[in-house]
JSON list of C-alpha atoms in Angstrom, two decimals:
[
{"chain": "A", "resi": 1, "resn": "UNK", "atom": "CA", "xyz": [102.02, 98.27, 107.86]},
{"chain": "A", "resi": 2, "resn": "UNK", "atom": "CA", "xyz": [104.87, 95.91, 105.85]},
{"chain": "A", "resi": 3, "resn": "UNK", "atom": "CA", "xyz": [106.30, 96.96, 102.61]},
{"chain": "A", "resi": 4, "resn": "UNK", "atom": "CA", "xyz": [106.22, 93.45, 99.75]},
{"chain": "A", "resi": 5, "resn": "UNK", "atom": "CA", "xyz": [108.63, 93.49, 97.61]},
{"chain": "A", "resi": 6, "resn": "UNK", "atom": "CA", "xyz": [110.11, 91.63, 94.76]},
{"chain": "A", "resi": 7, "resn": "UNK", "atom": "CA", "xyz": [111.57, 88.70, 96.12]},
{"chain": "A", "resi": 8, "resn": "UNK", "atom": "CA", "xyz": [114.22, 86.18, 93.81]},
{"chain": "A", "resi": 9, "resn": "UNK", "atom": "CA", "xyz": [115.30, 89.52, 91.74]},
{"chain": "A", "resi": 10, "resn": "UNK", "atom": "CA", "xyz": [117.76, 88.54, 89.17]},
{"chain": "A", "resi": 11, "resn": "UNK", "atom": "CA", "xyz": [119.99, 91.51, 89.34]},
{"chain": "A", "resi": 12, "resn": "UNK", "atom": "CA", "xyz": [121.87, 89.72, 85.40]},
{"chain": "A", "resi": 13, "resn": "UNK", "atom": "CA", "xyz": [118.56, 90.89, 84.04]},
{"chain": "A", "resi": 14, "resn": "UNK", "atom": "CA", "xyz": [117.45, 93.88, 86.13]},
{"chain": "A", "resi": 15, "resn": "UNK", "atom": "CA", "xyz": [121.59, 95.47, 84.90]},
{"chain": "A", "resi": 16, "resn": "UNK", "atom": "CA", "xyz": [121.51, 98.20, 81.75]},
{"chain": "A", "resi": 17, "resn": "UNK", "atom": "CA", "xyz": [119.33, 101.00, 81.18]},
{"chain": "A", "resi": 18, "resn": "UNK", "atom": "CA", "xyz": [116.44, 102.02, 82.97]},
{"chain": "A", "resi": 19, "resn": "UNK", "atom": "CA", "xyz": [114.22, 105.59, 82.29]},
{"chain": "A", "resi": 20, "resn": "UNK", "atom": "CA", "xyz": [112.83, 107.44, 84.96]},
{"chain": "A", "resi": 21, "resn": "UNK", "atom": "CA", "xyz": [108.99, 107.20, 83.70]},
{"chain": "A", "resi": 22, "resn": "UNK", "atom": "CA", "xyz": [108.12, 109.05, 87.15]},
{"chain": "A", "resi": 23, "resn": "UNK", "atom": "CA", "xyz": [109.20, 109.99, 91.20]},
{"chain": "A", "resi": 24, "resn": "UNK", "atom": "CA", "xyz": [108.37, 111.85, 94.31]},
{"chain": "A", "resi": 25, "resn": "UNK", "atom": "CA", "xyz": [110.48, 115.20, 93.46]},
{"chain": "A", "resi": 26, "resn": "UNK", "atom": "CA", "xyz": [113.91, 115.13, 95.88]},
{"chain": "A", "resi": 27, "resn": "UNK", "atom": "CA", "xyz": [116.24, 117.57, 96.39]},
{"chain": "A", "resi": 28, "resn": "UNK", "atom": "CA", "xyz": [119.17, 115.75, 95.39]},
{"chain": "A", "resi": 29, "resn": "UNK", "atom": "CA", "xyz": [117.22, 115.58, 92.05]},
{"chain": "A", "resi": 30, "resn": "UNK", "atom": "CA", "xyz": [117.41, 119.65, 90.21]},
{"chain": "A", "resi": 31, "resn": "UNK", "atom": "CA", "xyz": [114.25, 120.05, 89.68]},
{"chain": "A", "resi": 32, "resn": "UNK", "atom": "CA", "xyz": [113.78, 121.21, 85.72]},
{"chain": "A", "resi": 33, "resn": "UNK", "atom": "CA", "xyz": [115.77, 117.79, 84.83]},
{"chain": "A", "resi": 34, "resn": "UNK", "atom": "CA", "xyz": [114.40, 115.73, 81.70]},
{"chain": "A", "resi": 35, "resn": "UNK", "atom": "CA", "xyz": [115.94, 112.79, 80.11]},
{"chain": "A", "resi": 36, "resn": "UNK", "atom": "CA", "xyz": [116.37, 110.63, 83.75]},
{"chain": "A", "resi": 37, "resn": "UNK", "atom": "CA", "xyz": [118.15, 107.68, 83.68]},
{"chain": "A", "resi": 38, "resn": "UNK", "atom": "CA", "xyz": [120.01, 105.26, 85.48]},
{"chain": "A", "resi": 39, "resn": "UNK", "atom": "CA", "xyz": [121.75, 102.16, 84.35]},
{"chain": "A", "resi": 40, "resn": "UNK", "atom": "CA", "xyz": [123.36, 99.61, 86.56]},
{"chain": "A", "resi": 41, "resn": "UNK", "atom": "CA", "xyz": [126.12, 96.98, 85.44]},
{"chain": "A", "resi": 42, "resn": "UNK", "atom": "CA", "xyz": [127.07, 94.75, 87.84]},
{"chain": "A", "resi": 43, "resn": "UNK", "atom": "CA", "xyz": [130.29, 93.79, 89.26]},
{"chain": "A", "resi": 44, "resn": "UNK", "atom": "CA", "xyz": [132.45, 90.48, 89.89]},
{"chain": "A", "resi": 45, "resn": "UNK", "atom": "CA", "xyz": [132.50, 91.08, 93.71]},
{"chain": "A", "resi": 46, "resn": "UNK", "atom": "CA", "xyz": [128.54, 91.09, 92.56]},
{"chain": "A", "resi": 47, "resn": "UNK", "atom": "CA", "xyz": [127.74, 94.58, 93.49]},
{"chain": "A", "resi": 48, "resn": "UNK", "atom": "CA", "xyz": [125.79, 97.34, 91.43]},
{"chain": "A", "resi": 49, "resn": "UNK", "atom": "CA", "xyz": [127.47, 99.88, 89.61]},
{"chain": "A", "resi": 50, "resn": "UNK", "atom": "CA", "xyz": [125.23, 102.54, 89.57]},
{"chain": "A", "resi": 51, "resn": "UNK", "atom": "CA", "xyz": [125.36, 105.71, 87.38]},
{"chain": "A", "resi": 52, "resn": "UNK", "atom": "CA", "xyz": [121.84, 108.22, 87.71]},
{"chain": "A", "resi": 53, "resn": "UNK", "atom": "CA", "xyz": [121.83, 110.59, 84.60]},
{"chain": "A", "resi": 54, "resn": "UNK", "atom": "CA", "xyz": [120.00, 113.18, 84.10]},
{"chain": "A", "resi": 55, "resn": "UNK", "atom": "CA", "xyz": [119.94, 117.08, 81.15]},
{"chain": "A", "resi": 56, "resn": "UNK", "atom": "CA", "xyz": [119.48, 120.49, 82.54]},
{"chain": "A", "resi": 57, "resn": "UNK", "atom": "CA", "xyz": [119.76, 122.95, 79.81]},
{"chain": "A", "resi": 58, "resn": "UNK", "atom": "CA", "xyz": [122.05, 120.17, 77.51]},
{"chain": "A", "resi": 59, "resn": "UNK", "atom": "CA", "xyz": [123.80, 119.45, 80.12]},
{"chain": "A", "resi": 60, "resn": "UNK", "atom": "CA", "xyz": [124.34, 116.59, 81.54]},
{"chain": "A", "resi": 61, "resn": "UNK", "atom": "CA", "xyz": [123.91, 115.98, 85.29]},
{"chain": "A", "resi": 62, "resn": "UNK", "atom": "CA", "xyz": [125.32, 112.54, 87.01]},
{"chain": "A", "resi": 63, "resn": "UNK", "atom": "CA", "xyz": [126.22, 110.95, 89.75]},
{"chain": "A", "resi": 64, "resn": "UNK", "atom": "CA", "xyz": [127.78, 107.31, 90.51]},
{"chain": "A", "resi": 65, "resn": "UNK", "atom": "CA", "xyz": [127.31, 104.52, 93.13]},
{"chain": "A", "resi": 66, "resn": "UNK", "atom": "CA", "xyz": [127.44, 101.20, 94.18]},
{"chain": "A", "resi": 67, "resn": "UNK", "atom": "CA", "xyz": [124.39, 98.75, 95.66]},
{"chain": "A", "resi": 68, "resn": "UNK", "atom": "CA", "xyz": [124.57, 95.72, 97.79]},
{"chain": "A", "resi": 69, "resn": "UNK", "atom": "CA", "xyz": [122.13, 93.31, 98.71]},
{"chain": "A", "resi": 70, "resn": "UNK", "atom": "CA", "xyz": [120.78, 94.46, 102.06]},
{"chain": "A", "resi": 71, "resn": "UNK", "atom": "CA", "xyz": [120.44, 90.54, 103.02]},
{"chain": "A", "resi": 72, "resn": "UNK", "atom": "CA", "xyz": [123.60, 89.22, 101.11]},
{"chain": "A", "resi": 73, "resn": "UNK", "atom": "CA", "xyz": [120.98, 85.61, 101.96]},
{"chain": "A", "resi": 74, "resn": "UNK", "atom": "CA", "xyz": [118.29, 87.00, 101.57]},
{"chain": "A", "resi": 75, "resn": "UNK", "atom": "CA", "xyz": [115.41, 86.62, 98.19]},
{"chain": "A", "resi": 76, "resn": "UNK", "atom": "CA", "xyz": [113.76, 89.57, 98.74]},
{"chain": "A", "resi": 77, "resn": "UNK", "atom": "CA", "xyz": [115.15, 92.69, 96.27]},
{"chain": "A", "resi": 78, "resn": "UNK", "atom": "CA", "xyz": [116.43, 94.82, 99.39]},
{"chain": "A", "resi": 79, "resn": "UNK", "atom": "CA", "xyz": [119.37, 96.69, 98.37]},
{"chain": "A", "resi": 80, "resn": "UNK", "atom": "CA", "xyz": [121.73, 99.82, 100.02]},
{"chain": "A", "resi": 81, "resn": "UNK", "atom": "CA", "xyz": [123.21, 102.01, 97.43]},
{"chain": "A", "resi": 82, "resn": "UNK", "atom": "CA", "xyz": [125.64, 104.15, 98.21]},
{"chain": "A", "resi": 83, "resn": "UNK", "atom": "CA", "xyz": [126.90, 107.54, 96.71]},
{"chain": "A", "resi": 84, "resn": "UNK", "atom": "CA", "xyz": [129.89, 110.31, 97.56]},
{"chain": "A", "resi": 85, "resn": "UNK", "atom": "CA", "xyz": [129.08, 114.01, 97.62]},
{"chain": "A", "resi": 86, "resn": "UNK", "atom": "CA", "xyz": [129.46, 115.65, 95.77]},
{"chain": "A", "resi": 87, "resn": "UNK", "atom": "CA", "xyz": [129.43, 114.54, 92.97]},
{"chain": "A", "resi": 88, "resn": "UNK", "atom": "CA", "xyz": [132.73, 117.08, 91.65]},
{"chain": "A", "resi": 89, "resn": "UNK", "atom": "CA", "xyz": [134.85, 116.00, 94.68]},
{"chain": "A", "resi": 90, "resn": "UNK", "atom": "CA", "xyz": [132.45, 112.77, 95.87]},
{"chain": "A", "resi": 91, "resn": "UNK", "atom": "CA", "xyz": [134.33, 113.24, 100.03]},
{"chain": "A", "resi": 92, "resn": "UNK", "atom": "CA", "xyz": [131.00, 112.38, 101.79]},
{"chain": "A", "resi": 93, "resn": "UNK", "atom": "CA", "xyz": [129.02, 109.12, 101.69]},
{"chain": "A", "resi": 94, "resn": "UNK", "atom": "CA", "xyz": [125.10, 108.92, 101.54]},
{"chain": "A", "resi": 95, "resn": "UNK", "atom": "CA", "xyz": [123.67, 105.59, 101.99]},
{"chain": "A", "resi": 96, "resn": "UNK", "atom": "CA", "xyz": [119.70, 104.87, 101.37]},
{"chain": "A", "resi": 97, "resn": "UNK", "atom": "CA", "xyz": [117.71, 101.92, 100.44]},
{"chain": "A", "resi": 98, "resn": "UNK", "atom": "CA", "xyz": [116.85, 100.86, 97.07]},
{"chain": "A", "resi": 99, "resn": "UNK", "atom": "CA", "xyz": [114.00, 98.77, 96.86]},
{"chain": "A", "resi": 100, "resn": "UNK", "atom": "CA", "xyz": [112.59, 97.00, 94.71]},
{"chain": "A", "resi": 101, "resn": "UNK", "atom": "CA", "xyz": [108.24, 97.46, 94.89]},
{"chain": "A", "resi": 102, "resn": "UNK", "atom": "CA", "xyz": [107.51, 95.73, 91.66]},
{"chain": "A", "resi": 103, "resn": "UNK", "atom": "CA", "xyz": [109.33, 94.54, 88.07]},
{"chain": "A", "resi": 104, "resn": "UNK", "atom": "CA", "xyz": [107.74, 92.30, 85.22]},
{"chain": "A", "resi": 105, "resn": "UNK", "atom": "CA", "xyz": [108.31, 89.44, 84.37]},
{"chain": "A", "resi": 106, "resn": "UNK", "atom": "CA", "xyz": [110.16, 90.64, 81.61]},
{"chain": "A", "resi": 107, "resn": "UNK", "atom": "CA", "xyz": [111.79, 92.98, 83.49]},
{"chain": "A", "resi": 108, "resn": "UNK", "atom": "CA", "xyz": [110.46, 95.94, 81.47]},
{"chain": "A", "resi": 109, "resn": "UNK", "atom": "CA", "xyz": [109.19, 98.32, 83.64]},
{"chain": "A", "resi": 110, "resn": "UNK", "atom": "CA", "xyz": [108.66, 98.30, 87.58]},
{"chain": "A", "resi": 111, "resn": "UNK", "atom": "CA", "xyz": [108.40, 100.50, 90.83]},
{"chain": "A", "resi": 112, "resn": "UNK", "atom": "CA", "xyz": [111.02, 101.27, 92.67]},
{"chain": "A", "resi": 113, "resn": "UNK", "atom": "CA", "xyz": [111.01, 102.44, 96.71]},
{"chain": "A", "resi": 114, "resn": "UNK", "atom": "CA", "xyz": [112.54, 102.09, 100.08]},
{"chain": "A", "resi": 115, "resn": "UNK", "atom": "CA", "xyz": [110.77, 101.68, 104.23]},
{"chain": "A", "resi": 116, "resn": "UNK", "atom": "CA", "xyz": [110.32, 105.12, 104.52]},
{"chain": "A", "resi": 117, "resn": "UNK", "atom": "CA", "xyz": [108.02, 106.21, 101.44]},
{"chain": "A", "resi": 118, "resn": "UNK", "atom": "CA", "xyz": [110.23, 109.57, 101.12]},
{"chain": "A", "resi": 119, "resn": "UNK", "atom": "CA", "xyz": [111.05, 108.21, 97.62]},
{"chain": "A", "resi": 120, "resn": "UNK", "atom": "CA", "xyz": [109.35, 106.28, 95.15]},
{"chain": "A", "resi": 121, "resn": "UNK", "atom": "CA", "xyz": [110.53, 106.19, 91.43]},
{"chain": "A", "resi": 122, "resn": "UNK", "atom": "CA", "xyz": [108.68, 104.43, 88.30]},
{"chain": "A", "resi": 123, "resn": "UNK", "atom": "CA", "xyz": [111.47, 102.74, 85.82]},
{"chain": "A", "resi": 124, "resn": "UNK", "atom": "CA", "xyz": [111.06, 101.73, 82.47]},
{"chain": "A", "resi": 125, "resn": "UNK", "atom": "CA", "xyz": [113.96, 100.47, 79.79]},
{"chain": "A", "resi": 126, "resn": "UNK", "atom": "CA", "xyz": [111.92, 102.80, 77.13]},
{"chain": "A", "resi": 127, "resn": "UNK", "atom": "CA", "xyz": [111.86, 106.53, 77.66]},
{"chain": "A", "resi": 128, "resn": "UNK", "atom": "CA", "xyz": [108.00, 106.13, 77.68]},
{"chain": "A", "resi": 129, "resn": "UNK", "atom": "CA", "xyz": [105.40, 103.98, 79.48]},
{"chain": "A", "resi": 130, "resn": "UNK", "atom": "CA", "xyz": [101.98, 103.07, 77.95]},
{"chain": "A", "resi": 131, "resn": "UNK", "atom": "CA", "xyz": [99.39, 104.84, 80.33]},
{"chain": "A", "resi": 132, "resn": "UNK", "atom": "CA", "xyz": [97.21, 101.50, 81.15]},
{"chain": "A", "resi": 133, "resn": "UNK", "atom": "CA", "xyz": [101.08, 100.17, 82.83]},
{"chain": "A", "resi": 134, "resn": "UNK", "atom": "CA", "xyz": [101.70, 103.57, 84.18]},
{"chain": "A", "resi": 135, "resn": "UNK", "atom": "CA", "xyz": [98.68, 103.67, 86.17]},
{"chain": "A", "resi": 136, "resn": "UNK", "atom": "CA", "xyz": [98.63, 100.23, 87.68]},
{"chain": "A", "resi": 137, "resn": "UNK", "atom": "CA", "xyz": [102.29, 100.95, 88.80]},
{"chain": "A", "resi": 138, "resn": "UNK", "atom": "CA", "xyz": [100.44, 103.68, 90.87]},
{"chain": "A", "resi": 139, "resn": "UNK", "atom": "CA", "xyz": [97.66, 101.35, 91.51]},
{"chain": "A", "resi": 140, "resn": "UNK", "atom": "CA", "xyz": [100.57, 98.78, 92.90]},
{"chain": "A", "resi": 141, "resn": "UNK", "atom": "CA", "xyz": [102.11, 102.26, 94.91]},
{"chain": "A", "resi": 142, "resn": "UNK", "atom": "CA", "xyz": [99.32, 103.62, 96.58]},
{"chain": "A", "resi": 143, "resn": "UNK", "atom": "CA", "xyz": [98.72, 99.57, 97.55]},
{"chain": "A", "resi": 144, "resn": "UNK", "atom": "CA", "xyz": [102.11, 99.71, 99.82]},
{"chain": "A", "resi": 145, "resn": "UNK", "atom": "CA", "xyz": [100.64, 103.08, 101.63]},
{"chain": "A", "resi": 146, "resn": "UNK", "atom": "CA", "xyz": [103.02, 106.14, 99.07]},
{"chain": "A", "resi": 147, "resn": "UNK", "atom": "CA", "xyz": [101.22, 109.63, 98.64]},
{"chain": "A", "resi": 148, "resn": "UNK", "atom": "CA", "xyz": [100.80, 108.82, 94.78]},
{"chain": "A", "resi": 149, "resn": "UNK", "atom": "CA", "xyz": [99.67, 112.82, 94.09]},
{"chain": "A", "resi": 150, "resn": "UNK", "atom": "CA", "xyz": [103.45, 113.18, 95.29]},
{"chain": "A", "resi": 151, "resn": "UNK", "atom": "CA", "xyz": [104.32, 111.50, 91.91]},
{"chain": "A", "resi": 152, "resn": "UNK", "atom": "CA", "xyz": [106.01, 114.17, 89.05]},
{"chain": "A", "resi": 153, "resn": "UNK", "atom": "CA", "xyz": [106.18, 113.19, 85.71]},
{"chain": "A", "resi": 154, "resn": "UNK", "atom": "CA", "xyz": [109.94, 112.52, 83.82]},
{"chain": "A", "resi": 155, "resn": "UNK", "atom": "CA", "xyz": [109.78, 115.00, 80.68]},
{"chain": "A", "resi": 156, "resn": "UNK", "atom": "CA", "xyz": [111.72, 113.01, 78.22]},
{"chain": "A", "resi": 157, "resn": "UNK", "atom": "CA", "xyz": [112.02, 116.09, 75.11]},
{"chain": "A", "resi": 158, "resn": "UNK", "atom": "CA", "xyz": [114.84, 114.80, 73.37]},
{"chain": "A", "resi": 159, "resn": "UNK", "atom": "CA", "xyz": [116.42, 111.58, 74.14]},
{"chain": "A", "resi": 160, "resn": "UNK", "atom": "CA", "xyz": [120.53, 111.55, 74.78]},
{"chain": "A", "resi": 161, "resn": "UNK", "atom": "CA", "xyz": [123.43, 110.44, 73.43]},
{"chain": "A", "resi": 162, "resn": "UNK", "atom": "CA", "xyz": [123.80, 106.45, 74.39]},
{"chain": "A", "resi": 163, "resn": "UNK", "atom": "CA", "xyz": [127.05, 107.24, 75.31]},
{"chain": "A", "resi": 164, "resn": "UNK", "atom": "CA", "xyz": [128.45, 109.22, 78.72]},
{"chain": "A", "resi": 165, "resn": "UNK", "atom": "CA", "xyz": [129.57, 111.70, 76.15]},
{"chain": "A", "resi": 166, "resn": "UNK", "atom": "CA", "xyz": [128.25, 114.64, 76.55]},
{"chain": "A", "resi": 167, "resn": "UNK", "atom": "CA", "xyz": [128.02, 118.60, 77.86]},
{"chain": "A", "resi": 168, "resn": "UNK", "atom": "CA", "xyz": [129.35, 118.28, 81.51]},
{"chain": "A", "resi": 169, "resn": "UNK", "atom": "CA", "xyz": [128.17, 120.83, 84.15]},
{"chain": "A", "resi": 170, "resn": "UNK", "atom": "CA", "xyz": [130.32, 119.55, 86.82]},
{"chain": "A", "resi": 171, "resn": "UNK", "atom": "CA", "xyz": [128.14, 118.97, 89.54]},
{"chain": "A", "resi": 172, "resn": "UNK", "atom": "CA", "xyz": [127.06, 122.59, 89.49]},
{"chain": "A", "resi": 173, "resn": "UNK", "atom": "CA", "xyz": [122.83, 120.45, 89.42]},
{"chain": "A", "resi": 174, "resn": "UNK", "atom": "CA", "xyz": [124.20, 118.95, 92.85]},
{"chain": "A", "resi": 175, "resn": "UNK", "atom": "CA", "xyz": [124.93, 122.14, 93.61]},
{"chain": "A", "resi": 176, "resn": "UNK", "atom": "CA", "xyz": [121.13, 123.46, 92.91]},
{"chain": "A", "resi": 177, "resn": "UNK", "atom": "CA", "xyz": [119.06, 120.66, 93.59]},
{"chain": "A", "resi": 178, "resn": "UNK", "atom": "CA", "xyz": [119.79, 122.05, 97.31]},
{"chain": "A", "resi": 179, "resn": "UNK", "atom": "CA", "xyz": [118.72, 125.33, 96.51]},
{"chain": "A", "resi": 180, "resn": "UNK", "atom": "CA", "xyz": [115.51, 123.62, 94.75]},
{"chain": "A", "resi": 181, "resn": "UNK", "atom": "CA", "xyz": [116.42, 124.56, 91.14]}
]
């Protein structure tokens, strides 16, 4: 089944801070992470700076990367994203798909996945989302062939600082996530 993606995504409007409301658990995110968020900024060359952050035991874990349109001439919201790992000694490039499956007209919430359907994110401009909107996005994911029983909500108990200044874990979250922590 072909997956429907957003057409004519406005990267300028999509840029900014997004909070992870729910996701499929993955090996590259700590299981106990809270206040998880992503910040996107347009680069002059048309690529997007990606900053993913999560907090574990009060310490900030983060990784930076770059995203770009998979087909620069196309109108589909199919992006590629590259991170270098481990975050504390970025040596190895890891590249993946980032497909925007849905974004509302005001660019306030989004559904993001990729073609294998192994990863899924529900994002919002605020740390909390209206339950009716959440349920609509879950239904949309189901329509696209995702096993939504794997979705796990992300806790946002204490919003972290708006800046990047907070205690850091030195990239240890990345190592811990490899061991299922």
